[in-house]
PDB file of C-alpha atoms in Angstrom:
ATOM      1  CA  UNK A   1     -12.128  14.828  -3.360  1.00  0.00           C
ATOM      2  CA  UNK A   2     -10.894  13.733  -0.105  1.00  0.00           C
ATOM      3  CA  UNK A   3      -7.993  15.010   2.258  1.00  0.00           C
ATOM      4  CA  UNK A   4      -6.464  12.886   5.688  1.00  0.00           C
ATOM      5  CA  UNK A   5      -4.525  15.208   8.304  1.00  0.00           C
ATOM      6  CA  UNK A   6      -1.737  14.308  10.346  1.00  0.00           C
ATOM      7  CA  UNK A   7      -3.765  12.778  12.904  1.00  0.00           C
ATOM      8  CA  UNK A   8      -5.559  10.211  10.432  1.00  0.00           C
ATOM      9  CA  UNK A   9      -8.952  12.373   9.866  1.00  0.00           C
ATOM     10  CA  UNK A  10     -10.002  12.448   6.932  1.00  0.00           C
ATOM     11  CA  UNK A  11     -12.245  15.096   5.198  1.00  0.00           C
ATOM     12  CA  UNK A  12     -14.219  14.953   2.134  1.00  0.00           C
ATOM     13  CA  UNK A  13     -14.464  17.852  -0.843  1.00  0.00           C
ATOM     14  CA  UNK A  14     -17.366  17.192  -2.819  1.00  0.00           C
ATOM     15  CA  UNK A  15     -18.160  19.199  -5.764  1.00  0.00           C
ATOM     16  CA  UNK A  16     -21.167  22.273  -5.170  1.00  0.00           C
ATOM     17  CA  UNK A  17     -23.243  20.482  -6.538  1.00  0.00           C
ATOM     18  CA  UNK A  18     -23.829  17.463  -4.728  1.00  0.00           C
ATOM     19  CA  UNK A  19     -26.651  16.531  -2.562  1.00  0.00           C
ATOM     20  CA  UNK A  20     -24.490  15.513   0.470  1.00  0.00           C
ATOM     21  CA  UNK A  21     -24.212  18.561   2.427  1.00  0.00           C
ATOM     22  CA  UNK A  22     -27.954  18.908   1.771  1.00  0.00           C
ATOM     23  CA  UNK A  23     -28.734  15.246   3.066  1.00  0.00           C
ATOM     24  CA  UNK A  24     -26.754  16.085   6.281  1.00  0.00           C
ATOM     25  CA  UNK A  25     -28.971  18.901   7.126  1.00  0.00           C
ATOM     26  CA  UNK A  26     -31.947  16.987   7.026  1.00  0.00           C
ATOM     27  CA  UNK A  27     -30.568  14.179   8.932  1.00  0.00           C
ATOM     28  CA  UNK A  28     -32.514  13.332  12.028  1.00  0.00           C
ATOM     29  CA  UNK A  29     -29.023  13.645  14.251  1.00  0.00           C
ATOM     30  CA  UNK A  30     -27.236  16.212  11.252  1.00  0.00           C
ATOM     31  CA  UNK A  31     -24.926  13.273  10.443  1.00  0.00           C
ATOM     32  CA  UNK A  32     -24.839  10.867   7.628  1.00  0.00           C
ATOM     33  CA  UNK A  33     -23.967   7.146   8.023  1.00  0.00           C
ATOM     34  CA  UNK A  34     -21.002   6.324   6.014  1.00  0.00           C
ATOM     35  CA  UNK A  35     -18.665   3.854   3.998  1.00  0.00           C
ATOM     36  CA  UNK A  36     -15.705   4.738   2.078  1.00  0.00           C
ATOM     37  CA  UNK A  37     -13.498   2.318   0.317  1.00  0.00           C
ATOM     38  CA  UNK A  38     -10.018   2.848  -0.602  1.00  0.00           C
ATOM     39  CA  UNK A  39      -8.231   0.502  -3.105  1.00  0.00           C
ATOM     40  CA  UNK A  40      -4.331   0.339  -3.601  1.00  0.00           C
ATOM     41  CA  UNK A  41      -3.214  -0.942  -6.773  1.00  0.00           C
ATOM     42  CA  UNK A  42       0.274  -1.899  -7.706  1.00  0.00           C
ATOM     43  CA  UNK A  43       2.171   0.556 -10.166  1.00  0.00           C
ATOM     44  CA  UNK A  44       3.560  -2.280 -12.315  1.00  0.00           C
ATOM     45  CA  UNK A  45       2.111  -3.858 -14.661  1.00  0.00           C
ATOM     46  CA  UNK A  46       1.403  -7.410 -12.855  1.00  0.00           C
ATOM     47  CA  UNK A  47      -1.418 -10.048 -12.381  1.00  0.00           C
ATOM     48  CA  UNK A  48      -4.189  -9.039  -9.682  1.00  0.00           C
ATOM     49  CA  UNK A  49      -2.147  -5.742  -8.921  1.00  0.00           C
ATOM     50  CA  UNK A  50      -4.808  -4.766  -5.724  1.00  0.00           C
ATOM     51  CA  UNK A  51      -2.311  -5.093  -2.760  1.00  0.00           C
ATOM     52  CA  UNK A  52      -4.905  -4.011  -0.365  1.00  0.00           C
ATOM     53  CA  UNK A  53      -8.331  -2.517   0.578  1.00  0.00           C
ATOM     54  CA  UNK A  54      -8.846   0.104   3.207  1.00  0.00           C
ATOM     55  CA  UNK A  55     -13.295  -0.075   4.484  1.00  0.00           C
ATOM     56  CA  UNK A  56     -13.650   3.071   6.463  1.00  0.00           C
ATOM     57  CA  UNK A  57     -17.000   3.247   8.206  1.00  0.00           C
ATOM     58  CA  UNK A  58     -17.953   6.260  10.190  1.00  0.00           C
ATOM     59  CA  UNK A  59     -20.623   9.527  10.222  1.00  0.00           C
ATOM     60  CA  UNK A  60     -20.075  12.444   7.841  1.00  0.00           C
ATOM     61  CA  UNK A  61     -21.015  15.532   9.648  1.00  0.00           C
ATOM     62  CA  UNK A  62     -19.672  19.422   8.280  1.00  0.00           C
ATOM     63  CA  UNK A  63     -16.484  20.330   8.608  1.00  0.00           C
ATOM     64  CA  UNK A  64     -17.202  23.022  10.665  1.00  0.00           C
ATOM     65  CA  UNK A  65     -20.818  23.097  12.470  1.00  0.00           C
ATOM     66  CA  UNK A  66     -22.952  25.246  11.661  1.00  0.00           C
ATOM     67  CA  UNK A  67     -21.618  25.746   8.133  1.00  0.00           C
ATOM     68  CA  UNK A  68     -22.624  23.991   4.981  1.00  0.00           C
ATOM     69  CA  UNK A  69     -20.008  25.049   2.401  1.00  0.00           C
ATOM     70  CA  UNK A  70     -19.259  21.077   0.852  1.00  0.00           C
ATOM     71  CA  UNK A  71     -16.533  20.215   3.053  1.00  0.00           C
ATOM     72  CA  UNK A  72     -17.630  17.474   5.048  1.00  0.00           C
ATOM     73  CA  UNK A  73     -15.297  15.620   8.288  1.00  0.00           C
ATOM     74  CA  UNK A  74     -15.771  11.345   9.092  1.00  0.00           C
ATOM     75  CA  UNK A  75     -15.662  11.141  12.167  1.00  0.00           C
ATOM     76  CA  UNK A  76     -14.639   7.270  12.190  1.00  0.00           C
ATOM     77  CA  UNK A  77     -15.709   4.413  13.897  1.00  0.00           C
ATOM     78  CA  UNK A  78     -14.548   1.349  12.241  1.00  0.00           C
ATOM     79  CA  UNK A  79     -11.143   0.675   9.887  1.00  0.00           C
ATOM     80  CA  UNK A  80     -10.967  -2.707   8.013  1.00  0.00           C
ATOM     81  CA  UNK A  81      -7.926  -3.599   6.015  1.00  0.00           C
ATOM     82  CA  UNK A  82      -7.688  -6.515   3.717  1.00  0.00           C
ATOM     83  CA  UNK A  83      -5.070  -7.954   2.201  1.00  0.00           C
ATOM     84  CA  UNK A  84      -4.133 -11.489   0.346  1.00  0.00           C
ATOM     85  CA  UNK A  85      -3.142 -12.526   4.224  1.00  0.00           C
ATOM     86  CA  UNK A  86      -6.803 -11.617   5.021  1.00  0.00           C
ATOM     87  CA  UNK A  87      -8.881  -8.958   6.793  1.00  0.00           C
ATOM     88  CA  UNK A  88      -7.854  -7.624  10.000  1.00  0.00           C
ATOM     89  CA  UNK A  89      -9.545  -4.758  12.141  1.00  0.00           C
ATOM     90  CA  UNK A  90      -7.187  -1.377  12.520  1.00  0.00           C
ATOM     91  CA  UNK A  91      -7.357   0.761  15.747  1.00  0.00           C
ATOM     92  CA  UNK A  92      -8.318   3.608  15.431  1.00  0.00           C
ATOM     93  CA  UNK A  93      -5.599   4.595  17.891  1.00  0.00           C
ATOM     94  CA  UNK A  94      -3.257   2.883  15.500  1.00  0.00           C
ATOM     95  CA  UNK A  95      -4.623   4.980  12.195  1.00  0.00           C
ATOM     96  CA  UNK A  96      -4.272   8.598  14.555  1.00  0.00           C
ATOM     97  CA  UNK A  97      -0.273   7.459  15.562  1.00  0.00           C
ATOM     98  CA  UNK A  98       0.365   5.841  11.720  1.00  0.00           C
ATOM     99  CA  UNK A  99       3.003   8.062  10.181  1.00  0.00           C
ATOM    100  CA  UNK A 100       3.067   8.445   6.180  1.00  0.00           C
ATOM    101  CA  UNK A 101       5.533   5.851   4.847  1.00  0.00           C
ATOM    102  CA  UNK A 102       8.810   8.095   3.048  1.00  0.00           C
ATOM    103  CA  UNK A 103       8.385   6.494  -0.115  1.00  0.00           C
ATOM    104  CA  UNK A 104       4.751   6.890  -0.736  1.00  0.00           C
ATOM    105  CA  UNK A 105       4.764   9.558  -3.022  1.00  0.00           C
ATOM    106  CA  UNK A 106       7.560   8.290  -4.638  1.00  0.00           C
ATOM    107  CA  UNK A 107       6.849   4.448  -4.749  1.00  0.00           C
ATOM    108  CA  UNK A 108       5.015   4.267  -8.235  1.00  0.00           C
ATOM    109  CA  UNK A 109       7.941   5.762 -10.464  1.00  0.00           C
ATOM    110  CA  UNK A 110      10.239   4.240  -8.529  1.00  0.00           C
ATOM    111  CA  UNK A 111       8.716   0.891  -9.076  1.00  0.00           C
ATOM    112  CA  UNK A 112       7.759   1.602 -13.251  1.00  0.00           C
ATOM    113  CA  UNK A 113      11.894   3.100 -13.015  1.00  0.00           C
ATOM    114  CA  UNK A 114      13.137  -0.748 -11.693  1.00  0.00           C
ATOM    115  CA  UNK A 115      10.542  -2.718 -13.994  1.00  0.00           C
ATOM    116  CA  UNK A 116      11.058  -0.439 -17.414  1.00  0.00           C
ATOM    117  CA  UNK A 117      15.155  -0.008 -17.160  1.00  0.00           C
ATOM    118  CA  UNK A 118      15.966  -2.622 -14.435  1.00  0.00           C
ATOM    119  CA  UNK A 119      14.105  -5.956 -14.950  1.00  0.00           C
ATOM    120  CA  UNK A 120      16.872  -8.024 -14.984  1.00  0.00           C
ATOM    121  CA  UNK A 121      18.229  -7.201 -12.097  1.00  0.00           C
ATOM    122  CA  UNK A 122      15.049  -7.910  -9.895  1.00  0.00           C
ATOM    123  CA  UNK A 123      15.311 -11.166 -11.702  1.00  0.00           C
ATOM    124  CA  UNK A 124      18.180 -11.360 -10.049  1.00  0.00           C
ATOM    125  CA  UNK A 125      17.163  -9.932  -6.976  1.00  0.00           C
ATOM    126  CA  UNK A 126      14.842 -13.047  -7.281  1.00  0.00           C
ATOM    127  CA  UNK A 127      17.175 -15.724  -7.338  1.00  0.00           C
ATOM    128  CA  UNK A 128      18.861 -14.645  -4.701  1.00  0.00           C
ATOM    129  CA  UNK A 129      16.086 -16.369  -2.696  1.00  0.00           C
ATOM    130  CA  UNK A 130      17.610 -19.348  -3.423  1.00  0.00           C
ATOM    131  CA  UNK A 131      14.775 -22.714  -2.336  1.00  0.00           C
ATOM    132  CA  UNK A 132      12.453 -20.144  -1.046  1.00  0.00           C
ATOM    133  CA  UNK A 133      11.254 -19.507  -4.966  1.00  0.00           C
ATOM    134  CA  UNK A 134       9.402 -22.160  -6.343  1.00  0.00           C
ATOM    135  CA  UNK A 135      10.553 -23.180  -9.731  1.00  0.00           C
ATOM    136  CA  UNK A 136       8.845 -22.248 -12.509  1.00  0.00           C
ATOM    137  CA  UNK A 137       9.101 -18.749 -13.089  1.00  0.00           C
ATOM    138  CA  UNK A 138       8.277 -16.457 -16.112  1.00  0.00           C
ATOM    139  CA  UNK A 139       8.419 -13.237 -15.304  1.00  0.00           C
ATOM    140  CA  UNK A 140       9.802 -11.192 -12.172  1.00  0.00           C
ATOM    141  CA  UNK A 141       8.405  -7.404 -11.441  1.00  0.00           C
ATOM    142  CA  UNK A 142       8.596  -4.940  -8.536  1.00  0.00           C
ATOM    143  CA  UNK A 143       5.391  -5.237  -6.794  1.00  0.00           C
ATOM    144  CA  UNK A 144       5.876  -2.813  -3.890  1.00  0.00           C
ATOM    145  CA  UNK A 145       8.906  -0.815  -2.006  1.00  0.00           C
ATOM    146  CA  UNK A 146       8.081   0.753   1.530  1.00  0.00           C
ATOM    147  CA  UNK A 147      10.936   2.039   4.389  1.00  0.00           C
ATOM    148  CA  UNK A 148      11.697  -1.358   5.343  1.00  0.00           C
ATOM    149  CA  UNK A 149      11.923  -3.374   1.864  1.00  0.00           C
ATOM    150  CA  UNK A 150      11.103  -3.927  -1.233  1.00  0.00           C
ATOM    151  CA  UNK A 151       8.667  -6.779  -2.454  1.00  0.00           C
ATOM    152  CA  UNK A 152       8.684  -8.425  -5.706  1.00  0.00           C
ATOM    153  CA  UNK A 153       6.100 -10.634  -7.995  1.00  0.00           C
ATOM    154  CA  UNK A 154       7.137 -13.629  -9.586  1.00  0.00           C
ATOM    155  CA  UNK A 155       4.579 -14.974 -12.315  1.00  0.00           C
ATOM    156  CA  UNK A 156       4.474 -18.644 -13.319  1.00  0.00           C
ATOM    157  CA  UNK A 157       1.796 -19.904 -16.122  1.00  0.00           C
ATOM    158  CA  UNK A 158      -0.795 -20.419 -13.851  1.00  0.00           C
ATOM    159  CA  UNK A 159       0.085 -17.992 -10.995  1.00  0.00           C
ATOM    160  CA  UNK A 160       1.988 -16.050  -8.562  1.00  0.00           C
ATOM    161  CA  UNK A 161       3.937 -15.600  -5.295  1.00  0.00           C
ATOM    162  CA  UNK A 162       5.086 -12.845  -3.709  1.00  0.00           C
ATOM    163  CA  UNK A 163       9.045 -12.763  -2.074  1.00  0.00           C
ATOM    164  CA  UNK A 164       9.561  -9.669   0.275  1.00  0.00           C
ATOM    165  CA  UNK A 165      13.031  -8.737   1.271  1.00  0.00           C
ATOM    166  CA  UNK A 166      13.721  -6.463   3.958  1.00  0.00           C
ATOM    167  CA  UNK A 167      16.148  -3.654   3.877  1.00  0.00           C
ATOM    168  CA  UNK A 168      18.478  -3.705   7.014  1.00  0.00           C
ATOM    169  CA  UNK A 169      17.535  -0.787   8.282  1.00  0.00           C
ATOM    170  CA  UNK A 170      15.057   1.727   7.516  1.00  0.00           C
ATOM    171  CA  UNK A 171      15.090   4.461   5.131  1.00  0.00           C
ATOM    172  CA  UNK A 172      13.507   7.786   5.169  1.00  0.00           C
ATOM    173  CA  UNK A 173      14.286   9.031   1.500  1.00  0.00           C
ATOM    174  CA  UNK A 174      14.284   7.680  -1.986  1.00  0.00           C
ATOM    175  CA  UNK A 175      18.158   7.853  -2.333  1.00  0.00           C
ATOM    176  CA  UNK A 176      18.435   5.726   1.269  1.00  0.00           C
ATOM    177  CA  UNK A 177      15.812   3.259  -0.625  1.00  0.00           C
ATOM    178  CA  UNK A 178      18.024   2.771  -3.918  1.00  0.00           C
ATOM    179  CA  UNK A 179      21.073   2.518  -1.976  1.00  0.00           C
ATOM    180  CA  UNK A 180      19.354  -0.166  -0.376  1.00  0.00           C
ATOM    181  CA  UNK A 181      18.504  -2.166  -3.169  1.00  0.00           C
ATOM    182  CA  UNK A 182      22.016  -1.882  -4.494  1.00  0.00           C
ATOM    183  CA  UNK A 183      22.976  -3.630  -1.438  1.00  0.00           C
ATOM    184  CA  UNK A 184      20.744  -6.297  -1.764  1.00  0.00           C
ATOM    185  CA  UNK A 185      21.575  -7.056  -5.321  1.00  0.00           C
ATOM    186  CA  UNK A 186      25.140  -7.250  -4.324  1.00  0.00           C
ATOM    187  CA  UNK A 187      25.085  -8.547  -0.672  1.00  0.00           C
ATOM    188  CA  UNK A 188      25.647 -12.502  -0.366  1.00  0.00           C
ATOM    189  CA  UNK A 189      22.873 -14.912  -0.622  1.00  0.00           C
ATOM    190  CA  UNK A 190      22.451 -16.042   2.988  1.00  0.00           C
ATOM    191  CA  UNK A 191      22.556 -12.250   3.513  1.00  0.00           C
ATOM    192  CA  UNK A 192      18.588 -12.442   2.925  1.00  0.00           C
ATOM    193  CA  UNK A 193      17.398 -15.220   5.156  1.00  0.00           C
ATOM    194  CA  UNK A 194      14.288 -13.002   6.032  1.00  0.00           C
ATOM    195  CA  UNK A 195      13.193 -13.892   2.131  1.00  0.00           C
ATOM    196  CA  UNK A 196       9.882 -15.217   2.352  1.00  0.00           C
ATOM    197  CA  UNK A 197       7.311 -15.987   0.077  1.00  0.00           C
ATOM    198  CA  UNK A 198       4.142 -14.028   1.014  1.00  0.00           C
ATOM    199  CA  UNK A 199       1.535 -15.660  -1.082  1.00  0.00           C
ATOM    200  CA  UNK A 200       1.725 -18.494  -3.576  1.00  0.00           C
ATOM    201  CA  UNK A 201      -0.930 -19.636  -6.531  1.00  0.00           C
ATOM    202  CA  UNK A 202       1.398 -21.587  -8.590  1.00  0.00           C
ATOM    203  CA  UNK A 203       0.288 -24.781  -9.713  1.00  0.00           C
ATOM    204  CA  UNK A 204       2.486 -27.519  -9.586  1.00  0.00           C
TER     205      UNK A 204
END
């Protein structure tokens, strides 16, 4: 349904039949006011597994003018991210420069892969945070694993916090990224003093 080049555009691929292309050409300026929302949702089975919102505001004009085949370009104006540290506005200078992460297309199996056949080690991973995890905890799960490190989700009865752990250098493949977390599991404690817990709703 939608598509996003190399320079952050993105371009939508409704089906023939829907009503958008026709709505454009009757638009006083042959543009359409737009919002699109983009959700991304943890892989892992965890409590409140959104990790962020994308708001996208801009006009949806057709791809090429002139022609009204379905495929329809947004040209943007406005990009809103939210996360559980808040909302913050994105440049749109800064969405045209962003770069894909490595691991996206690989992040969800390779976070089912360490919850399914690997739990105990990111319980271990875990601990390694030493007074930076809050007592308490029931259940540890990969919550998200980008080129610089690897996040995980700690669960208590009546909550959550997240620790993130940053690799020591970045990685541009999947087999860099395991490698990595080897070396975390194995490296020595004070080896992670960059441990930090991003967001907390345990109840003491």
């Amino acid at each position: 349904m939608h598509a996003v080049d190399s320079r952050g555009r993105i371009s939508l691929h409704p089906p023939a039949d829907s009503p958008l292309a026709a709505q454009i050409a009757t638009a006083p300026r042959g543009s359409l006011a737009a919002l699109l929302d983009f959700t991304d949702v943890a892989a892992t089975a965890v409590r409140d597994r959104v990790r962020a919102r994308v708001t996208v505001s801009g006009w949806l004009t057709p791809q090429e003018p002139g022609r009204i085949d379905g495929r329809l370009r947004l040209d943007t104006a406005r990009v809103t991210l939210r996360t559980a540290a808040g909302a913050a506005e994105v440049g749109l200078d800064e969405v045209a420069l962003a770069e894909p992460d490595p691991l996206a297309v690989e992040e969800a199996a390779m976070l089912t892969h360490l919850a399914d056949a690997h739990g105990e080690l990111m319980a271990e991973l875990a601990v390694r945070a030493g007074s930076r995890l809050p007592p308490g905890v029931l259940r540890t799960a990969p919550f998200a694993l980008d080129r610089r490190g690897i996040t995980l989700r700690c669960e208590y009865r009546r909550g959550h916090c997240d620790l993130r752990f940053p690799f020591p250098s970045e990685v541009r493949d999947p087999m860099e990224a395991g490698e990595q977390v080897r070396r975390l599991l194995t490296a020595p404690r004070c080896a992670h003093p960059h441990a930090t817990e991003a967001r907390s709703r345990a109840a003491n």
